[in-house]
Coordinates of C-alpha atoms in Angstrom, one line a residue:
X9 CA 132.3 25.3 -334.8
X10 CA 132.3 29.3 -334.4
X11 CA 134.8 30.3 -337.0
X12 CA 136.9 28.3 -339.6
X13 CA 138.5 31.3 -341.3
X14 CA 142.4 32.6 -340.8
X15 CA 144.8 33.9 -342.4
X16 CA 148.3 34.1 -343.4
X17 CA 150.9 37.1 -342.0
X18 CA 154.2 38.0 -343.5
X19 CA 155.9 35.5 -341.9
X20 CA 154.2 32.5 -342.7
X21 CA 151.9 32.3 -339.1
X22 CA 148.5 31.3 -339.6
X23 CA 146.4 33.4 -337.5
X24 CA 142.5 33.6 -336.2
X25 CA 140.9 35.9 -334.5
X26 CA 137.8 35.0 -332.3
X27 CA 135.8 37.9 -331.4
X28 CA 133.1 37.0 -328.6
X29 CA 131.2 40.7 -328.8
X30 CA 129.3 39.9 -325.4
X31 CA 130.0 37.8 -322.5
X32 CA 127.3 36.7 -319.9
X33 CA 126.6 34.9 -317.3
X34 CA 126.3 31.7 -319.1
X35 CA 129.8 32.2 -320.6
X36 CA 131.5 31.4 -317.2
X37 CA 134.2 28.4 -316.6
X38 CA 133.4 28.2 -320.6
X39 CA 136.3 26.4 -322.9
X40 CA 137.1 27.6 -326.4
X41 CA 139.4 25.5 -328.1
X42 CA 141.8 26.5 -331.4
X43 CA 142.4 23.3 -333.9
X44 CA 144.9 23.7 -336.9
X45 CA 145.4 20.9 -339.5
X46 CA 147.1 20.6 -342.8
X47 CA 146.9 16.9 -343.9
X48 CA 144.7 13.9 -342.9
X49 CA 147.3 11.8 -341.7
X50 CA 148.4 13.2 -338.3
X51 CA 145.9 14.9 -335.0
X52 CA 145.5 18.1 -335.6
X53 CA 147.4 20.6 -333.4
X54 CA 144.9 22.3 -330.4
X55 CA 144.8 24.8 -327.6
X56 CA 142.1 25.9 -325.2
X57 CA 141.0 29.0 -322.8
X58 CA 139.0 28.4 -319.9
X59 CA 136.6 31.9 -319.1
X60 CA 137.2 33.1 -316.1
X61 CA 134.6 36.2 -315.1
X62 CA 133.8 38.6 -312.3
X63 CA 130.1 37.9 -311.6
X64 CA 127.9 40.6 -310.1
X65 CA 126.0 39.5 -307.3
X66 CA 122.4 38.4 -308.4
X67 CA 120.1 38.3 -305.2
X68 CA 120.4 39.4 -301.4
X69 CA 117.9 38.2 -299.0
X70 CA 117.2 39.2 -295.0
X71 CA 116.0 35.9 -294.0
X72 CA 114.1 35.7 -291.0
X73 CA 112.5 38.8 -291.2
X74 CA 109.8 38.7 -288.0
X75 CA 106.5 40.7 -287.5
X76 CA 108.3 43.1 -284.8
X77 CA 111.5 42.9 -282.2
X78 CA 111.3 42.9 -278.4
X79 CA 113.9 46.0 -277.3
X80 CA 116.7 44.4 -275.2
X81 CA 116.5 40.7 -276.5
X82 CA 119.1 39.3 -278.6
X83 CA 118.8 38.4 -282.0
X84 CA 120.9 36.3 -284.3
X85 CA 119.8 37.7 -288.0
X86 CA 121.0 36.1 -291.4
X87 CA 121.7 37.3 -295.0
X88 CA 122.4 35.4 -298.2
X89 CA 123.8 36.7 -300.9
X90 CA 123.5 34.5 -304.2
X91 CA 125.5 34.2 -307.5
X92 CA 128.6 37.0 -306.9
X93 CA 132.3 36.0 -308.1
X94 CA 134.5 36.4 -305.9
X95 CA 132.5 36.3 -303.3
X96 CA 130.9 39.7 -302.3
X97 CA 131.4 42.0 -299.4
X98 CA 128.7 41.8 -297.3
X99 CA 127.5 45.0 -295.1
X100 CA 124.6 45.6 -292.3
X101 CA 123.3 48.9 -291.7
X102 CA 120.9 50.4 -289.4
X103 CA 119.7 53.7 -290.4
X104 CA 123.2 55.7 -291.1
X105 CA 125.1 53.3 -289.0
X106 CA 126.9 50.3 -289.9
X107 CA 126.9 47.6 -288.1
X108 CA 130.0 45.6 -286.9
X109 CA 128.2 42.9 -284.6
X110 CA 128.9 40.3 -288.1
X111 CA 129.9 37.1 -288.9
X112 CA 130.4 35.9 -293.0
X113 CA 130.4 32.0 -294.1
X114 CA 130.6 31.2 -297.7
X115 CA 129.5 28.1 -299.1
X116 CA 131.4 25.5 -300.8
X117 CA 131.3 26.4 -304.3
X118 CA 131.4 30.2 -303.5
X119 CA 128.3 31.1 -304.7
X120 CA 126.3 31.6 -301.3
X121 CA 127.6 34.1 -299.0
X122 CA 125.7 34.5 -295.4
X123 CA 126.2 37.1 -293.1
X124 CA 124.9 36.9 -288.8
X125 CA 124.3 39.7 -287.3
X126 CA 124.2 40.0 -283.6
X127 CA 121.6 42.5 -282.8
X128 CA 119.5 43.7 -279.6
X129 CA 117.0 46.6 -280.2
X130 CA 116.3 49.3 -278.5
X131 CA 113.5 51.3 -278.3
X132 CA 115.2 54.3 -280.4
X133 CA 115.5 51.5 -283.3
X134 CA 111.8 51.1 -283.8
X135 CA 111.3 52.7 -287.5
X136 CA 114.7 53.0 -288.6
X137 CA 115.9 50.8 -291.7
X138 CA 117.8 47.9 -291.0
X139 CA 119.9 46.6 -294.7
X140 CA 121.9 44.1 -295.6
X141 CA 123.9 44.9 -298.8
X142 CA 126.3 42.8 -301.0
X143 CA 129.0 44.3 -303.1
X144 CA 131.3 42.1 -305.6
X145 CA 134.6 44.9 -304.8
X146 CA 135.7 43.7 -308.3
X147 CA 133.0 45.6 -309.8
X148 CA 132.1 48.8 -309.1
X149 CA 128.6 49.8 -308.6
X150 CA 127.6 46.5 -308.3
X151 CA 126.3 46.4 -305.2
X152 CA 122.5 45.3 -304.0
X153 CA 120.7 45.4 -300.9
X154 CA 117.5 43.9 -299.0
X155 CA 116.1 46.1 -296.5
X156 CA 113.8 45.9 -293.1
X157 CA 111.4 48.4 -291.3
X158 CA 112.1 47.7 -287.9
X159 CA 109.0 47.0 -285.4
X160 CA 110.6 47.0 -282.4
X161 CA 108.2 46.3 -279.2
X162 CA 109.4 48.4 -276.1
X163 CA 108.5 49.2 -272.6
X164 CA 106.8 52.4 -271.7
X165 CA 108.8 55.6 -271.4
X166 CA 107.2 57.3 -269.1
X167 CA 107.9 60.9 -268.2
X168 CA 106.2 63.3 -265.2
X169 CA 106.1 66.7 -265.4
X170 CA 104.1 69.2 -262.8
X171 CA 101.9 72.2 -264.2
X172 CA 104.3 75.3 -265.2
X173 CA 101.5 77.6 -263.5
X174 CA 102.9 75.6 -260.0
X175 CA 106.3 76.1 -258.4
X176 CA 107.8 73.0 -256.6
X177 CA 109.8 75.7 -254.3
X178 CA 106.1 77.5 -252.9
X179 CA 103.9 74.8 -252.5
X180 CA 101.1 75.2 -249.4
X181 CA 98.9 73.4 -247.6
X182 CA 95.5 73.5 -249.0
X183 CA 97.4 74.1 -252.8
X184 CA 95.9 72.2 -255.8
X185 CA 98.4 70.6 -257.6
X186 CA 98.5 69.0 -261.4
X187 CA 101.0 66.2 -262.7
X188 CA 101.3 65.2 -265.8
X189 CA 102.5 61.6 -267.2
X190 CA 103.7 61.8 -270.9
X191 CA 104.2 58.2 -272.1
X192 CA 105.8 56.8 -275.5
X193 CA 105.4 53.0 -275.9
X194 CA 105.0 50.3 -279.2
X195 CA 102.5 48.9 -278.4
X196 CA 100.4 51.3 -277.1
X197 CA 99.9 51.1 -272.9
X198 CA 97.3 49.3 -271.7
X199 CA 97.1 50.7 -268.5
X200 CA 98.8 53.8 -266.3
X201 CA 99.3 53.9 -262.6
X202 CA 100.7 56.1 -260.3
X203 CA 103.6 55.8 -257.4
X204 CA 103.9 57.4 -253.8
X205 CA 106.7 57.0 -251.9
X206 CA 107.4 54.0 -254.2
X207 CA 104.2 52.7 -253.4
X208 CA 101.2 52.1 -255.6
X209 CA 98.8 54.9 -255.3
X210 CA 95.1 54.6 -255.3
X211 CA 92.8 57.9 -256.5
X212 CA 90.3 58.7 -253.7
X213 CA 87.9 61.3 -254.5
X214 CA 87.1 61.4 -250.5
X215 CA 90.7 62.5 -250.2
X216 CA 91.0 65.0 -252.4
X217 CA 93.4 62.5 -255.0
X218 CA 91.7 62.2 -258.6
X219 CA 93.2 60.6 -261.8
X220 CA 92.1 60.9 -265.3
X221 CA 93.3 61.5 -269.1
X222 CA 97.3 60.4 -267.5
X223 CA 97.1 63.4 -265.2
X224 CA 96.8 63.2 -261.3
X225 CA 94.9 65.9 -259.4
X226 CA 96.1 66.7 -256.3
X227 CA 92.7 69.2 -254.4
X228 CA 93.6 70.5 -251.5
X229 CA 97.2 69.0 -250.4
X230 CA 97.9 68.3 -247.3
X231 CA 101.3 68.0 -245.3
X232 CA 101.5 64.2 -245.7
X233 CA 100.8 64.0 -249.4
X234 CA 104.3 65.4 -249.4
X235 CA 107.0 63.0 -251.2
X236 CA 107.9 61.3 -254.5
X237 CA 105.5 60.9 -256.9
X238 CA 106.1 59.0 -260.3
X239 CA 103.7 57.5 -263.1
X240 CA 103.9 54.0 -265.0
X241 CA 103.1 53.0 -268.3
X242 CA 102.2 49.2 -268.3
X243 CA 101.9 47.2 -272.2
X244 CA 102.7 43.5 -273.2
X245 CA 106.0 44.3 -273.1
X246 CA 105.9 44.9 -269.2
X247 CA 106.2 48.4 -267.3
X248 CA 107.9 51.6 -267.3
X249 CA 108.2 54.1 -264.7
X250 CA 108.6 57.7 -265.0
X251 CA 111.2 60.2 -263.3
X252 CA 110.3 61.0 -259.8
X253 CA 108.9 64.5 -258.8
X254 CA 109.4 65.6 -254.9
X255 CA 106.6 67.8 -253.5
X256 CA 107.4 69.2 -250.5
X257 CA 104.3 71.1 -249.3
X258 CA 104.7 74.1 -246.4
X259 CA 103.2 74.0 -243.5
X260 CA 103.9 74.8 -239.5
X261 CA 105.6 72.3 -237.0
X262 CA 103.8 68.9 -235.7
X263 CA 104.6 66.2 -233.2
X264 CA 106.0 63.4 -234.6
X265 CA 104.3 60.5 -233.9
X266 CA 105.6 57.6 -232.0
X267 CA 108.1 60.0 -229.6
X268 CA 108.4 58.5 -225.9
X269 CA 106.6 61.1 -223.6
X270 CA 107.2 59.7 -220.0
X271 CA 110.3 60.2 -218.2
X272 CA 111.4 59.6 -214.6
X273 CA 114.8 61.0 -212.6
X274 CA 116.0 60.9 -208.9
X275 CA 116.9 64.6 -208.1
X276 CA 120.0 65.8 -209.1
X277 CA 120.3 63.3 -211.7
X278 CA 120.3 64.5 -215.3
X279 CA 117.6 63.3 -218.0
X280 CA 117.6 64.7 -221.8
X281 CA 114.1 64.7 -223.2
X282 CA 114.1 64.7 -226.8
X283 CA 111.4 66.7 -228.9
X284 CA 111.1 65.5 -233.0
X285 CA 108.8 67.5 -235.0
X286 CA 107.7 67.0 -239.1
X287 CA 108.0 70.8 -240.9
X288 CA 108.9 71.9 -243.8
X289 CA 110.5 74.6 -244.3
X290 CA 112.9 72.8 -241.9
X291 CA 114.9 76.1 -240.4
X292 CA 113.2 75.7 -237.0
X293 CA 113.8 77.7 -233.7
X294 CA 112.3 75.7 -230.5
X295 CA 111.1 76.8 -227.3
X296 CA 110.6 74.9 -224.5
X297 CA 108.1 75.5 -221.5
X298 CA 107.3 73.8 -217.8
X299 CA 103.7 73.5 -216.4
X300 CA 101.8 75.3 -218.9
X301 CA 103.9 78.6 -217.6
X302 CA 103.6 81.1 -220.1
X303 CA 107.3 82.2 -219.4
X304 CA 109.5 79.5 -222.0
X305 CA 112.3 77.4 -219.6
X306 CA 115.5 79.9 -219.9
X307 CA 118.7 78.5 -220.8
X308 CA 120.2 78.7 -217.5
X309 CA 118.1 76.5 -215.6
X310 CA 118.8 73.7 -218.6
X311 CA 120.2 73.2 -221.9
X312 CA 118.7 73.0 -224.5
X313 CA 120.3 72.2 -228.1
X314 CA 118.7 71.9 -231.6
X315 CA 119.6 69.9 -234.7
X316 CA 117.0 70.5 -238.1
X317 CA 113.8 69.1 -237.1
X318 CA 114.8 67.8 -233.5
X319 CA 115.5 69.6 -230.0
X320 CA 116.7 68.2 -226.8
X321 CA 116.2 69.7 -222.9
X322 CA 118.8 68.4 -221.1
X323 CA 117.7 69.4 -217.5
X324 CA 118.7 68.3 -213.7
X325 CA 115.9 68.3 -211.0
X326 CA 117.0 69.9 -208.0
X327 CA 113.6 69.2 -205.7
X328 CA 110.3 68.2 -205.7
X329 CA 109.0 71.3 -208.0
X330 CA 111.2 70.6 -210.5
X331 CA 109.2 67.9 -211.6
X332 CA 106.2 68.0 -213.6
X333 CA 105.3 68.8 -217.6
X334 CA 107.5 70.0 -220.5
X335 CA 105.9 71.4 -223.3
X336 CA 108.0 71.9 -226.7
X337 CA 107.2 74.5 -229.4
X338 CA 108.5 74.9 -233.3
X339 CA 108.2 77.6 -235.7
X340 CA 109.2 78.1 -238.9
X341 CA 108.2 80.9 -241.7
X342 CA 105.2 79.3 -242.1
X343 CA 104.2 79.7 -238.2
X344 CA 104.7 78.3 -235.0
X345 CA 103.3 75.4 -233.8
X346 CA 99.3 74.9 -232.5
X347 CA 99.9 71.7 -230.3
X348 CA 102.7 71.6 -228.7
X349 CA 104.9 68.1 -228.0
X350 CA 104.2 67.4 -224.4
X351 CA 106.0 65.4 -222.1
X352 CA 106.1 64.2 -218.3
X353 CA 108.9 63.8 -215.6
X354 CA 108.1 62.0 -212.9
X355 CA 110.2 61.5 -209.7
X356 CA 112.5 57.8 -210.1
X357 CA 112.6 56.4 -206.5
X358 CA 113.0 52.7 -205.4
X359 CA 110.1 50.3 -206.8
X360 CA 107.5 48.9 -204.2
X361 CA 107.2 45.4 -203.0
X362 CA 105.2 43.3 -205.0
X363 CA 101.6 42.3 -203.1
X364 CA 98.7 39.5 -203.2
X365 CA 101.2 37.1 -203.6
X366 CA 100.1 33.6 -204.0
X367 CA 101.0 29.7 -203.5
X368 CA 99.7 27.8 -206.7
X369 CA 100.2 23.7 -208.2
X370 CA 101.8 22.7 -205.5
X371 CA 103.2 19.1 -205.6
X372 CA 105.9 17.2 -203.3
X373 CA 108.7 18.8 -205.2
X374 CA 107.8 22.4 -206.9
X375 CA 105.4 25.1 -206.8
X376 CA 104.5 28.3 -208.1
X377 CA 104.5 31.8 -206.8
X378 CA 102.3 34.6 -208.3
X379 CA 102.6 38.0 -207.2
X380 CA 101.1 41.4 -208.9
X381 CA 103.5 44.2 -209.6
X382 CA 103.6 47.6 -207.3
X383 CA 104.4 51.1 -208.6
X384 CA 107.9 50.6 -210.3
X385 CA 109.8 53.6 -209.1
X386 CA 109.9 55.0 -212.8
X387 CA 112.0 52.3 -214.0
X388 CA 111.7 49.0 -214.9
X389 CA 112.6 46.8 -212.1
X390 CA 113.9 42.8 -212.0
X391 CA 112.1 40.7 -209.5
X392 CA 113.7 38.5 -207.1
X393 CA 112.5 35.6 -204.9
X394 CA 114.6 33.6 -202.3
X395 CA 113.6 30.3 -201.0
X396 CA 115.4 29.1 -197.5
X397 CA 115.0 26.5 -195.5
X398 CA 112.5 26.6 -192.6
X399 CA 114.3 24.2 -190.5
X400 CA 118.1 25.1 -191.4
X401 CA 117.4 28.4 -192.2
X402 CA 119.9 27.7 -195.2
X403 CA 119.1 29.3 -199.0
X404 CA 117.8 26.5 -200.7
X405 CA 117.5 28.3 -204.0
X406 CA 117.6 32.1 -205.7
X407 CA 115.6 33.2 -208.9
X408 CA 114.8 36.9 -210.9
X409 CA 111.9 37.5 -213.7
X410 CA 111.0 40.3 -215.4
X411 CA 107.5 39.3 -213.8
X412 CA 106.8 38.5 -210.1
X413 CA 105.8 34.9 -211.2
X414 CA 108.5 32.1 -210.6
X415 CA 108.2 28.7 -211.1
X416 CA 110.2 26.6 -208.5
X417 CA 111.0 22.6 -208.8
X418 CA 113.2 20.2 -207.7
X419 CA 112.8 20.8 -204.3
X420 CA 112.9 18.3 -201.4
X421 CA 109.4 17.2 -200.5
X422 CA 107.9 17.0 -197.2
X423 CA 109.6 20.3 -196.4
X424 CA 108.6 23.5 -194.9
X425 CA 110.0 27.2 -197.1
X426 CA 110.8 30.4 -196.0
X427 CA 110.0 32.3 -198.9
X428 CA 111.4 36.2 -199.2
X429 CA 110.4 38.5 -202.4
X430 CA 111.1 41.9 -203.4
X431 CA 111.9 44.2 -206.7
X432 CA 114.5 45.9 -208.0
X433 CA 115.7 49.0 -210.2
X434 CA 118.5 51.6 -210.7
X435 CA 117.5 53.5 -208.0
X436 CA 117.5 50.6 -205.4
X437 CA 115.1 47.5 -203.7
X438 CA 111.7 47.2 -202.3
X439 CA 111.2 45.8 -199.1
X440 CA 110.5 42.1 -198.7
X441 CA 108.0 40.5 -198.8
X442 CA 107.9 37.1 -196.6
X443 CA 105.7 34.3 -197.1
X444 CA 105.7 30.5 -196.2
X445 CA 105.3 27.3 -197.8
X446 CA 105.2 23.5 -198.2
X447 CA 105.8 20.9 -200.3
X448 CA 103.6 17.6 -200.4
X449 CA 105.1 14.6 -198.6
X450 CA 105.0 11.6 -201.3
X451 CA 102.8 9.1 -199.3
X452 CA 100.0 11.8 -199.7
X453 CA 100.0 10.8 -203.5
X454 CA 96.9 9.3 -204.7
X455 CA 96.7 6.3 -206.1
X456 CA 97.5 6.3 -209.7
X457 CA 94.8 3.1 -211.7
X458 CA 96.8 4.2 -215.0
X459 CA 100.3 3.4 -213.5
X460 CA 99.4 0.6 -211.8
X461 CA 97.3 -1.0 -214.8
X462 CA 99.9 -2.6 -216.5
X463 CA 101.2 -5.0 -213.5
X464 CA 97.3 -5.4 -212.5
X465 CA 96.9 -7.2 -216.1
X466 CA 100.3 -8.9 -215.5
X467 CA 99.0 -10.1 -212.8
X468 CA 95.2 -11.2 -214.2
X469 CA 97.2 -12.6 -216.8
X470 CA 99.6 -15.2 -215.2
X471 CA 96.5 -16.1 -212.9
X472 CA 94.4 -17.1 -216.2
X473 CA 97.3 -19.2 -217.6
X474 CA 98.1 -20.7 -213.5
X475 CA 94.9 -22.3 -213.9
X476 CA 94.5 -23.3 -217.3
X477 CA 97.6 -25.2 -216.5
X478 CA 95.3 -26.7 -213.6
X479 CA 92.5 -27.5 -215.3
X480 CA 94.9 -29.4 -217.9
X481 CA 96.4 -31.4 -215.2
X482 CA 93.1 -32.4 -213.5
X483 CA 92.2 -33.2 -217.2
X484 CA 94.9 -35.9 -217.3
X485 CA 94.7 -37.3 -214.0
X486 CA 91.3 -38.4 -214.6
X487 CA 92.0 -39.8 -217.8
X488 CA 94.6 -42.0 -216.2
X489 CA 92.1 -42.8 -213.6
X490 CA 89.7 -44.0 -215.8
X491 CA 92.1 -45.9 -217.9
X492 CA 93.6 -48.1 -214.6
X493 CA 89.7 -48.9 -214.0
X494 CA 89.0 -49.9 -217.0
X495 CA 92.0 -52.6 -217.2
X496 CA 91.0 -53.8 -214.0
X497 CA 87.3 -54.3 -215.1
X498 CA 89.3 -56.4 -217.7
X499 CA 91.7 -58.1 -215.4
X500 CA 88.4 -59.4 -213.3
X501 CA 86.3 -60.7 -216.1
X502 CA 89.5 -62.7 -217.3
X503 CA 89.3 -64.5 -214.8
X504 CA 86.0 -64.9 -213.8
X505 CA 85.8 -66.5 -217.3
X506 CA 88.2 -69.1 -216.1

């Protein structure tokens, strides 16, 4: 019973009043009920009110906060939000930014609200503020919020710089040169490394190449410590490389190495000779000289064209002195070149015969004929070797090689060859050279024990078992001997008995 007092209007209506001065929490889904009576004999009359109350919400919980977040890995991350009616708005936020990655179930009874986040980390993240907040839109300011300092594990961010004092357009051979690696990383690096042409570089004092305190001393630089330089940050979290920095160092023209230097050419035939150098700058002008002359070739006796670092002499010997050496030249700002790129032309003529030719493993049907190589011509040549029939004076068979060796079988045995080699290039054949051989006539074969064994022990064998058989006859015929004497032995004394 909360109140048993009413009272009476105008018009006869009996009226109460129930004041409840403050509702909470507890009151919620509670039923008040109004009773009115006037004699013992019939049910009182009755009518209820069920409370019905927006609820704030009470708690909101990240719940699998974890000690620090790899940058780039996905995360599923849940909120709960307990005791809000209706259910609450629930809202992520990172820093300033809201999140919209979310997904929002609500329990049965509507009194547990989760929220999933889909997030992946980046490396900016690490110390921003990541909340989850609830907020029962029914009631304003009702909102709560759980919040997370983020520890977010990233690779290295590495970043190379080169000493202002230095200009990347003026650097010299012999110039010292200072990079610099700057690197930000949770955790902190463990190591730091450096990169050459994409290639891990190793400090060598010897060479002039010293590394300490993340910067990389460069003493002395020389033309082929020219490239792309980078630095790399390495922590649990894996590696992480910097920009790249180019140095491209000055210095006068060189050979490139690996260039063919021997050419050969029949007169009036035209050759181009190439000539590559390494320079930088690489606005070259080339000269070209022949047989350490001190006058350069002019272009009317050949032609000569360049493109960056490369120039080609395209040139025609017209006799005998027109062969001989080339000698190429480059200059640039920095100088002209101290060793010149040198190269040979040599007259290209027909190749020589090959000589010392020899008969080897000869056997009834095939042998082998070895032969050394003669002066080429100047060009690679293709050796052939023809083998003809002594008596028919027929070609039996023809073969070529790269090599003056050729292996010839299935020949007829017993038989006498006319053999005829000589070599071949572009510029024409050798004379040949003539030669004469045999093959083996079968009946000279030795006798083989190994290919004969197996009948041999046929043959032991079916003599061993021919007279066993014997000996097992001879066996039996003299036990049927001995038997017939025996009954006749009986036969006699029978009848000497009667």
């Amino acid at each position: 019973m909360l109140d048993d007092s009413y009272e009476v209007t105008s018009l006869g209506i009996v009226r109460n009043d129930l004041l409840v001065p403050v509702l909470t929490r507890q009151d919620f889904s509670t039923v008040f009920t109004c009773k009115a009576n006037n004699n013992n004999i019939t049910n009182p009359k009755s009518t209820s009110v069920t409370v019905d109350m927006n609820l704030k919400p009470l708690e909101v919980k990240i719940l699998n906060i974890e000690q620090f977040l790899s940058a780039t890995r996905r995360y599923e991350l849940a909120c709960q939000s307990v005791g809000s009616r209706p259910p609450p708005i629930m809202a992520w936020w990172n820093g300033e930014k809201r999140m919209k990655r979310t997904e929002e179930t609500i329990s049965q009874d509507t009194n547990v609200t989760t929220s999933i986040l889909i997030f992946t980390p980046t490396s900016q993240d690490h110390g921003k503020t990541l909340a989850c907040r609830a907020e029962n839109p029914a009631i304003p300011g009702s909102g709560i919020q759980h919040t997370w300092k983020l520890n977010v594990h990233y690779r290295p961010i590495s970043e190379l710089s080169i000493d202002s004092s230095i200009s990347l357009e003026n650097i010299h051979e012999g110039d010292e040169v200072v990079l610099s690696c700057t690197v930000q990383s949770n955790p902190s690096i463990i190591s730091l490394f450096w990169r050459f042409q994409g290639k891990q570089l190793i400090p060598s004092a010897e060479n002039g190449v010293i590394s300490s305190n993340q910067s990389l001393n460069l003493q002395h630089i020389r033309r082929n410590q020219g490239g792309r330089y980078s630095c790399v940050g390495v922590n649990s979290e894996g590696e992480g490389e910097s920009n790249q920095i180019a140095l491209h160092v000055k210095h006068i023209p060189v050979c490139k190495n690996g260039q063919k230097n021997s050419y050969t050419a029949a007169r009036h035939e035209t050759v181009t000779i190439p000539c590559e150098v390494e320079a930088f700058p690489r606005r070259l002008t080339f000269r070209w000289a022949f047989n350490q002359s001190t006058k350069y070739v002019a272009e009317g006796r050949a032609l000569i064209t360049t493109d960056r670092l490369r120039s080609s002499l395209v040139y025609i010997p017209k006799s005998q002195n027109d062969f001989g050496t080339f000698y190429c030249f480059a200059m640039n700002e920095m100088g002209t070149q101290l060793k010149p790129c040198v190269f040979t032309l040599a007259p290209a003529g027909p190749p020589d015969p090959p000589n010392n030719c020899t008969i080897l493993n000869k056997t009834s049907s095939s042998f082998v004929i070895s032969c050394q190589t003669g002066y080429d011509g100047g060009v690679s040549p293709t050796f052939f070797c023809q083998i003809i029939d002594a008596a028919s004076h027929k070609l039996v068979i023809e073969v070529n090689s790269s090599q003056p060796i050729f292996h010839l079988a299935n020949l007829p045995s017993n038989s006498r060859f006319l053999i005829s080699i000589y070599a071949y290039n572009s510029k024409g054949r050798s004379e040949a050279v003539v030669a004469a051989a045999d093959t083996e006539h079968i009946s000279n074969k030795q006798f083989d024990i190994e290919e004969w064994l197996p009948t041999i022990f046929g043959v032991a064998l079916g003599t061993v078992v021919i007279l066993a058989l014997l000996c097992v006859i001879l066996i039996i015929l003299l036990n049927v001997r001995n038997r017939r004497r025996n009954c006749k032995k009986n036969y006699q004394m029978k009848q000497f008995d009667r």
